Structure formats: structure tokens, C-alpha cells
mmCIF file of C-alpha atoms in Angstrom:
data_model
loop_
_atom_site.group_PDB
_atom_site.id
_atom_site.type_symbol
_atom_site.label_atom_id
_atom_site.label_comp_id
_atom_site.label_asym_id
_atom_site.label_seq_id
_atom_site.Cartn_x
_atom_site.Cartn_y
_atom_site.Cartn_z
ATOM 1 C CA MET A 1 13.799 0.381 18.542
ATOM 2 C CA GLY A 2 13.444 -4.284 17.751
ATOM 3 C CA SER A 3 10.931 -6.341 16.448
ATOM 4 C CA LEU A 4 7.683 -4.730 15.932
ATOM 5 C CA ASP A 5 5.537 -7.842 15.130
ATOM 6 C CA SER A 6 2.516 -6.483 18.410
ATOM 7 C CA TRP A 7 2.175 -3.443 15.893
ATOM 8 C CA SER A 8 1.624 -6.255 12.719
ATOM 9 C CA VAL A 9 -0.971 -8.032 15.445
ATOM 10 C CA GLU A 10 -2.458 -5.162 16.177
ATOM 11 C CA PHE A 11 -2.983 -3.487 12.607
ATOM 12 C CA GLU A 12 -4.192 -6.585 11.493
ATOM 13 C CA LYS A 13 -6.804 -6.202 13.424
ATOM 14 C CA ILE A 14 -8.597 -3.184 11.995
ATOM 15 C CA GLY A 15 -6.875 -4.723 8.033
ATOM 16 C CA TRP A 16 -4.349 -3.361 8.148
ATOM 17 C CA PHE A 17 -0.633 -3.324 8.220
ATOM 18 C CA ILE A 18 3.197 -1.536 9.045
ATOM 19 C CA PRO A 19 4.038 0.165 5.778
ATOM 20 C CA PRO A 20 7.276 1.494 4.651
ATOM 21 C CA TYR A 21 7.671 5.522 3.984
ATOM 22 C CA VAL A 22 5.789 6.533 7.144
ATOM 23 C CA SER A 23 7.148 7.984 10.092
ATOM 24 C CA MET A 24 6.335 5.917 14.255
ATOM 25 C CA SER A 25 4.292 8.682 15.412
ATOM 26 C CA GLN A 26 2.459 8.181 13.080
ATOM 27 C CA MET A 27 1.772 4.352 13.142
ATOM 28 C CA ASP A 28 1.213 5.068 16.150
ATOM 29 C CA LYS A 29 -2.010 7.728 16.215
ATOM 30 C CA ILE A 30 -3.000 4.942 14.850
ATOM 31 C CA LEU A 31 -3.019 2.145 16.978
ATOM 32 C CA SER A 32 -3.669 5.316 20.182
ATOM 33 C CA LYS A 33 -6.220 5.593 19.123
ATOM 34 C CA ASN A 34 -7.804 2.471 18.336
ATOM 35 C CA VAL A 35 -6.920 1.718 22.203
ATOM 36 C CA LYS A 36 -8.303 5.042 23.391
ATOM 37 C CA ASN A 37 -11.966 3.786 22.170
ATOM 38 C CA GLN A 38 -12.249 0.482 23.926
ATOM 39 C CA SER A 39 -13.328 -1.220 20.501
ATOM 40 C CA TYR A 40 -11.773 -0.912 17.222
ATOM 41 C CA ILE A 41 -12.080 1.713 14.773
ATOM 42 C CA THR A 42 -13.921 1.074 11.501
ATOM 43 C CA GLN A 43 -12.671 1.564 8.178
ATOM 44 C CA ALA A 44 -14.236 4.655 7.571
ATOM 45 C CA GLU A 45 -12.562 6.644 10.502
ATOM 46 C CA LEU A 46 -9.172 4.499 9.786
ATOM 47 C CA GLU A 47 -10.047 5.880 5.830
ATOM 48 C CA ILE A 48 -10.013 9.635 7.523
ATOM 49 C CA ILE A 49 -6.777 8.517 9.499
ATOM 50 C CA LEU A 50 -5.101 7.352 6.232
ATOM 51 C CA ALA A 51 -5.691 10.493 4.005
ATOM 52 C CA ASP A 52 -2.791 12.264 5.703
ATOM 53 C CA LEU A 53 -0.611 9.671 5.027
ATOM 54 C CA TYR A 54 -1.233 9.713 1.420
ATOM 55 C CA SER A 55 -2.054 13.425 0.889
ATOM 56 C CA PRO A 56 -2.081 14.458 -2.699
ATOM 57 C CA LEU A 57 1.781 16.304 -1.805
ATOM 58 C CA ASN A 58 3.083 12.678 -0.222
ATOM 59 C CA MET A 59 1.721 10.420 -2.827
ATOM 60 C CA ALA A 60 3.402 13.070 -5.524
ATOM 61 C CA ASN A 61 6.674 13.048 -3.583
ATOM 62 C CA LEU A 62 6.633 8.790 -3.491
ATOM 63 C CA TYR A 63 5.841 9.684 -7.170
ATOM 64 C CA VAL A 64 8.900 11.349 -8.551
ATOM 65 C CA GLU A 65 11.735 10.441 -5.840
ATOM 66 C CA LYS A 66 10.713 6.180 -5.720
ATOM 67 C CA TYR A 67 8.228 5.117 -8.010
ATOM 68 C CA SER A 68 9.908 7.078 -11.396
ATOM 69 C CA LYS A 69 13.738 5.487 -10.215
ATOM 70 C CA THR A 70 12.966 2.616 -8.585
ATOM 71 C CA PRO A 71 12.852 -1.308 -10.617
ATOM 72 C CA PHE A 72 10.131 -2.901 -11.203
ATOM 73 C CA ILE A 73 8.305 -0.025 -9.596
ATOM 74 C CA LYS A 74 9.505 2.211 -12.731
ATOM 75 C CA ASP A 75 7.812 0.093 -15.179
ATOM 76 C CA TYR A 76 4.303 0.821 -14.675
ATOM 77 C CA ILE A 77 5.449 4.821 -14.018
ATOM 78 C CA GLU A 78 2.414 5.760 -16.359
ATOM 79 C CA VAL A 79 -0.494 3.209 -14.619
ATOM 80 C CA LEU A 80 0.986 4.413 -11.399
ATOM 81 C CA GLY A 81 0.260 7.955 -13.128
ATOM 82 C CA ASP A 82 -3.092 6.806 -13.889
ATOM 83 C CA GLY A 83 -4.321 5.930 -10.450
ATOM 84 C CA LEU A 84 -2.737 7.814 -8.295
ATOM 85 C CA GLU A 85 -4.830 10.493 -10.483
ATOM 86 C CA ALA A 86 -8.142 9.145 -11.027
ATOM 87 C CA HIS A 87 -7.864 8.843 -6.976
ATOM 88 C CA PHE A 88 -6.951 12.309 -6.732
ATOM 89 C CA LEU A 89 -10.536 13.319 -9.519
ATOM 90 C CA GLY A 90 -13.001 11.640 -7.470
ATOM 91 C CA LEU A 91 -13.000 7.801 -9.482
ATOM 92 C CA HIS A 92 -12.132 5.274 -6.296
ATOM 93 C CA TYR A 93 -13.480 2.651 -8.653
ATOM 94 C CA ALA A 94 -10.793 3.719 -11.509
ATOM 95 C CA ALA A 95 -8.487 3.690 -8.886
ATOM 96 C CA VAL A 96 -8.207 0.559 -7.069
ATOM 97 C CA ALA A 97 -9.497 -1.247 -10.880
ATOM 98 C CA THR A 98 -6.351 -0.003 -12.158
ATOM 99 C CA LEU A 99 -3.814 -0.819 -9.534
ATOM 100 C CA ILE A 100 -4.760 -3.674 -8.076
ATOM 101 C CA PRO A 101 -3.225 -5.559 -10.863
ATOM 102 C CA VAL A 102 -0.082 -3.543 -10.617
ATOM 103 C CA VAL A 103 0.557 -4.745 -7.190
ATOM 104 C CA GLU A 104 0.862 -8.642 -9.377
ATOM 105 C CA GLY A 105 2.731 -7.606 -11.568
ATOM 106 C CA ILE A 106 5.743 -5.674 -8.959
ATOM 107 C CA SER A 107 5.364 -8.770 -7.094
ATOM 108 C CA ARG A 108 6.343 -11.358 -10.546
ATOM 109 C CA ARG A 109 8.746 -9.613 -11.491
ATOM 110 C CA LEU A 110 10.264 -9.309 -8.012
ATOM 111 C CA ALA A 111 10.215 -13.132 -7.162
ATOM 112 C CA LYS A 112 11.208 -13.700 -10.941
ATOM 113 C CA LYS A 113 14.969 -11.621 -9.979
ATOM 114 C CA ARG A 114 14.868 -13.223 -6.895
ATOM 115 C CA ASN A 115 14.044 -16.959 -8.738
ATOM 116 C CA VAL A 116 11.142 -18.202 -6.628
ATOM 117 C CA GLU A 117 8.137 -17.036 -8.708
ATOM 118 C CA HIS A 118 5.134 -19.630 -7.924
ATOM 119 C CA ARG A 119 2.190 -20.676 -10.486
ATOM 120 C CA TYR A 120 0.314 -18.367 -7.893
ATOM 121 C CA ILE A 121 0.047 -14.644 -6.989
ATOM 122 C CA LYS A 122 0.093 -15.234 -2.944
ATOM 123 C CA GLN A 123 2.497 -18.283 -3.072
ATOM 124 C CA THR A 124 4.494 -16.150 -5.279
ATOM 125 C CA ILE A 125 4.571 -12.956 -2.185
ATOM 126 C CA LYS A 126 5.286 -16.231 0.235
ATOM 127 C CA ASN A 127 8.011 -16.709 -0.908
ATOM 128 C CA LEU A 128 9.659 -12.901 -2.212
ATOM 129 C CA CYS A 129 8.677 -11.625 1.424
ATOM 130 C CA GLU A 130 10.802 -14.903 2.846
ATOM 131 C CA SER A 131 13.242 -14.731 0.000
ATOM 132 C CA CYS A 132 13.238 -10.826 1.158
ATOM 133 C CA LYS A 133 13.604 -11.361 4.690
ATOM 134 C CA THR A 134 15.727 -13.551 4.972
ATOM 135 C CA GLU A 135 18.118 -11.361 2.781
ATOM 136 C CA VAL A 136 17.355 -8.398 5.331
ATOM 137 C CA ASN A 137 18.389 -10.841 8.092
ATOM 138 C CA SER A 138 21.574 -12.934 7.290
ATOM 139 C CA ARG A 139 23.337 -9.257 5.471
ATOM 140 C CA LYS A 140 21.892 -7.350 8.728
ATOM 141 C CA LEU A 141 20.511 -4.365 6.717
ATOM 142 C CA GLY A 142 19.068 -0.857 8.262
ATOM 143 C CA ALA A 143 16.899 -1.812 12.216
ATOM 144 C CA TYR A 144 16.527 -5.567 10.616
ATOM 145 C CA GLU A 145 13.962 -6.610 13.254
ATOM 146 C CA GLU A 146 11.824 -4.555 12.176
ATOM 147 C CA VAL A 147 11.973 -4.602 8.951
ATOM 148 C CA GLU A 148 11.269 -7.632 9.787
ATOM 149 C CA SER A 149 8.577 -6.920 11.318
ATOM 150 C CA MET A 150 7.660 -5.090 8.438
ATOM 151 C CA ILE A 151 7.656 -7.368 5.567
ATOM 152 C CA ASP A 152 5.145 -10.020 7.681
ATOM 153 C CA SER A 153 3.262 -7.193 7.949
ATOM 154 C CA PHE A 154 2.824 -6.716 4.257
ATOM 155 C CA LYS A 155 2.262 -10.955 3.769
ATOM 156 C CA GLU A 156 0.171 -10.497 6.002
ATOM 157 C CA PHE A 157 -1.505 -8.290 4.426
ATOM 158 C CA SER A 158 -1.331 -9.632 0.926
ATOM 159 C CA THR A 159 -2.402 -13.082 1.820
ATOM 160 C CA LYS A 160 -5.035 -13.141 3.988
ATOM 161 C CA LYS A 161 -6.804 -9.662 3.280
ATOM 162 C CA LEU A 162 -5.610 -8.731 -0.438
ATOM 163 C CA TYR A 163 -5.662 -11.860 -2.076
ATOM 164 C CA ILE A 164 -8.318 -14.156 0.429
ATOM 165 C CA ASP A 165 -11.123 -15.608 -1.476
ATOM 166 C CA SER A 166 -14.048 -12.390 -2.338
ATOM 167 C CA SER A 167 -16.308 -13.927 0.138
ATOM 168 C CA GLN A 168 -14.137 -14.351 2.725
ATOM 169 C CA TYR A 169 -13.172 -10.523 3.247
ATOM 170 C CA PRO A 170 -13.613 -9.451 7.084
ATOM 171 C CA HIS A 171 -13.575 -5.631 6.884
ATOM 172 C CA SER A 172 -16.453 -3.730 5.508
ATOM 173 C CA ASP A 173 -14.391 -1.569 2.866
ATOM 174 C CA TYR A 174 -13.492 -4.319 1.017
ATOM 175 C CA THR A 175 -9.824 -3.989 -0.647
ATOM 176 C CA ASN A 176 -9.947 -7.098 -2.652
ATOM 177 C CA ARG A 177 -8.112 -7.932 -5.449
ATOM 178 C CA ASN A 178 -10.776 -10.931 -6.221
ATOM 179 C CA GLY A 179 -13.787 -8.868 -5.688
ATOM 180 C CA ILE A 180 -12.861 -6.543 -7.448
ATOM 181 C CA THR A 181 -11.189 -7.912 -10.984
ATOM 182 C CA HIS A 182 -14.020 -10.539 -10.897
ATOM 183 C CA ALA A 183 -16.135 -8.005 -10.092
ATOM 184 C CA ALA A 184 -17.690 -10.078 -6.986
ATOM 185 C CA TYR A 185 -18.542 -7.131 -5.803
ATOM 186 C CA ASP A 186 -20.667 -4.139 -7.205
ATOM 187 C CA ASP A 187 -21.011 -0.581 -6.551
ATOM 188 C CA SER A 188 -22.156 -0.411 -3.211
ATOM 189 C CA ASP A 189 -19.008 -3.025 -1.984
ATOM 190 C CA TYR A 190 -15.830 -0.524 -2.080
ATOM 191 C CA GLY A 191 -15.831 2.566 -3.943
ATOM 192 C CA THR A 192 -14.710 5.000 -1.202
ATOM 193 C CA PRO A 193 -10.747 6.122 -0.977
ATOM 194 C CA ILE A 194 -9.575 3.667 1.745
ATOM 195 C CA ASN A 195 -9.729 1.404 -1.176
ATOM 196 C CA PHE A 196 -6.886 3.680 -2.608
ATOM 197 C CA TYR A 197 -5.026 3.522 0.720
ATOM 198 C CA LYS A 198 -4.394 0.498 1.284
ATOM 199 C CA THR A 199 -3.368 -0.720 -2.605
ATOM 200 C CA VAL A 200 -1.293 2.265 -2.899
ATOM 201 C CA ALA A 201 0.358 0.737 1.008
ATOM 202 C CA ALA A 202 1.484 -2.356 -1.005
ATOM 203 C CA ILE A 203 2.561 -0.976 -3.655
ATOM 204 C CA ASN A 204 4.590 0.775 -1.521
ATOM 205 C CA SER A 205 5.892 -1.794 0.121
ATOM 206 C CA LEU A 206 7.484 -3.815 -3.133
ATOM 207 C CA CYS A 207 8.665 -0.419 -3.749
ATOM 208 C CA PHE A 208 10.639 -0.722 -0.594
ATOM 209 C CA LEU A 209 11.567 -5.124 -0.968
ATOM 210 C CA SER A 210 12.619 -3.694 -4.594
ATOM 211 C CA GLU A 211 14.996 -0.862 -2.648
ATOM 212 C CA ILE A 212 16.835 -4.283 -1.218
ATOM 213 C CA ASP A 213 18.535 -5.441 -3.863
ATOM 214 C CA SER A 214 18.933 -2.143 -5.766
ATOM 215 C CA SER A 215 20.550 -0.371 -2.856
ATOM 216 C CA LEU A 216 18.504 2.594 -2.018
ATOM 217 C CA SER A 217 17.583 5.176 0.339
ATOM 218 C CA TRP A 218 14.196 3.505 1.998
ATOM 219 C CA PHE A 219 13.662 6.423 4.334
ATOM 220 C CA PRO A 220 10.746 8.449 2.884
ATOM 221 C CA PRO A 221 10.808 10.567 0.017
ATOM 222 C CA LYS A 222 12.165 14.091 -0.308
ATOM 223 C CA GLU A 223 10.216 17.251 -1.812
ATOM 224 C CA SER A 224 12.008 18.268 -4.607
ATOM 225 C CA GLU A 225 10.147 20.725 -7.153
ATOM 226 C CA SER A 226 8.784 18.478 -9.508
ATOM 227 C CA GLY A 227 7.337 16.353 -6.865
ATOM 228 C CA SER A 228 5.150 20.243 -5.366
ATOM 229 C CA LYS A 229 4.312 20.567 -9.444
ATOM 230 C CA MET A 230 2.819 17.384 -8.579
ATOM 231 C CA SER A 231 0.902 17.387 -5.687
ATOM 232 C CA LEU A 232 -0.366 21.093 -6.778
ATOM 233 C CA PHE A 233 -1.692 19.162 -10.027
ATOM 234 C CA PHE A 234 -3.126 16.732 -7.756
ATOM 235 C CA SER A 235 -4.678 19.271 -5.649
ATOM 236 C CA LYS A 236 -6.838 20.211 -8.270
ATOM 237 C CA CYS A 237 -7.478 16.551 -9.462
ATOM 238 C CA GLN A 238 -9.253 17.140 -6.256
ATOM 239 C CA GLU A 239 -10.991 21.005 -6.998
ATOM 240 C CA GLN A 240 -12.121 19.518 -9.539
ATOM 241 C CA SER A 241 -13.502 16.184 -7.583
ATOM 242 C CA ASN A 242 -15.639 18.578 -5.264
ATOM 243 C CA ILE A 243 -16.760 20.184 -8.305
ATOM 244 C CA ARG A 244 -18.295 17.210 -9.547
ATOM 245 C CA GLU A 245 -19.658 15.805 -6.431
ATOM 246 C CA ARG A 246 -22.120 18.866 -5.314
ATOM 247 C CA SER A 247 -23.110 18.453 -9.566
ATOM 248 C CA PHE A 248 -24.919 15.279 -9.576
#
């Protein structure tokens, strides 16, 4: 298919980026909805679409087949498990607060392995992405032009959204590391599922980058018995979340 830079530009406008482990048809659905409305879709509309991409089954398969096996990601497997469980229990503040530090931890470990770590996390992520992109291009790995666009898209999201100064975050969902971890944002600013979707998508991108070095598959995770069992657990968590919401 070649470069996906045009997709990256359109996703950036709505506070999103090109995620790994998501099919072209699923991404095209988001873009088509954006064009159909003749205006940028809202964060609430984007949240509804992303709920299908990060469903109990998909997240369970990612956890079992990707997170638990991929270098540097698996170092945080217990933390990731808690973050996923919190999300499906409807504990949205807890979910994003649990997972955001993992983005930085994985980024720094990957960058250190590639000898491109920097004192500041934004520059660390920039260096990491450039290093990975150079390798993908030089070795012509997979559909390398598409992969380069994905890496650039993740870099732009991380440095211009996730890690930007909290006062400059441009979207209504406020998925921003500084605003959340430094409590610059209060209850009314964030605490919805889209915060989880964007954060876990960033973790998935780092998982994808780690697979470059480890020679693991870039394809979406396959279903497994363990994944199905975890999916059932996450679905039960959602049921508890519904009970909790009706109780207060």
C-alpha cells in the first residue's frame, strides 16, 4: 500500500494515531466517519469506535499473546493486568493512572537498549522512533513504508499530545501524562474510557517497536484458550461495572 502519511495527518486532527494490531478496514472506518460528518468527529464519538478495537477479547489476546511474551513489555505484566482489570471494572481514573507510567518505563528501556536514551522522555521517544524507523528502512522490514508512517504517527502523538504541557493539550479528553500525574486535571477533566484506549494504544506501539529487535510477529494476536478465559473474566468485570454504576 505504501506510505500512510496521509492517514497519520487525518488521525492527528482528531487526537489519534495509526495504531498497531488494527486492520486497515478498521482504521478506514474511523477516517470514513470523519469525512462523512464533514467535520472532525468528537472525542466521545471516537471513544465509541475505539471500544470495539479494545474490547475484552482483543485486550485479553493482546495480554496473553503479546504483552506476556514481548521483551520490556513483559517486565510490566502485573501492572498491565491491573490496568486492564481496572478499565473493565469501570475504574477509569485508576486504569489510566496505572498505565501511563508504563509508557515511560518501556520507552526508556527500549531506548537504553538502542543507546538512544535521553534525560527527557519526549526526546527519548523521538530518538527511539527515529532509531527504529532507520532500521526498518535500512533492512526493508515488512511493508516498511507503512511501518515508517506508523512509527512517525506514534511519535507525533506521544510528543505533541501525551507528553505536551498539560495547558496546551488540544482535545476534550485530556489524555495527557503531565496533567494526570501532576494532578493539574481534576475529576471533570478526564476519567473516561478514551483515556484508557489512547494510553493502551501507546503501549501497543511500544510493543510493536520491541518486536523489531526480538523478531516476533507484527501481526495481531491470535485467539487462544488462555485469551478466551481472560476475555470472560474481563466481561464479568464489565458486568460488575454496570452494577456499580447503578448503585451510586
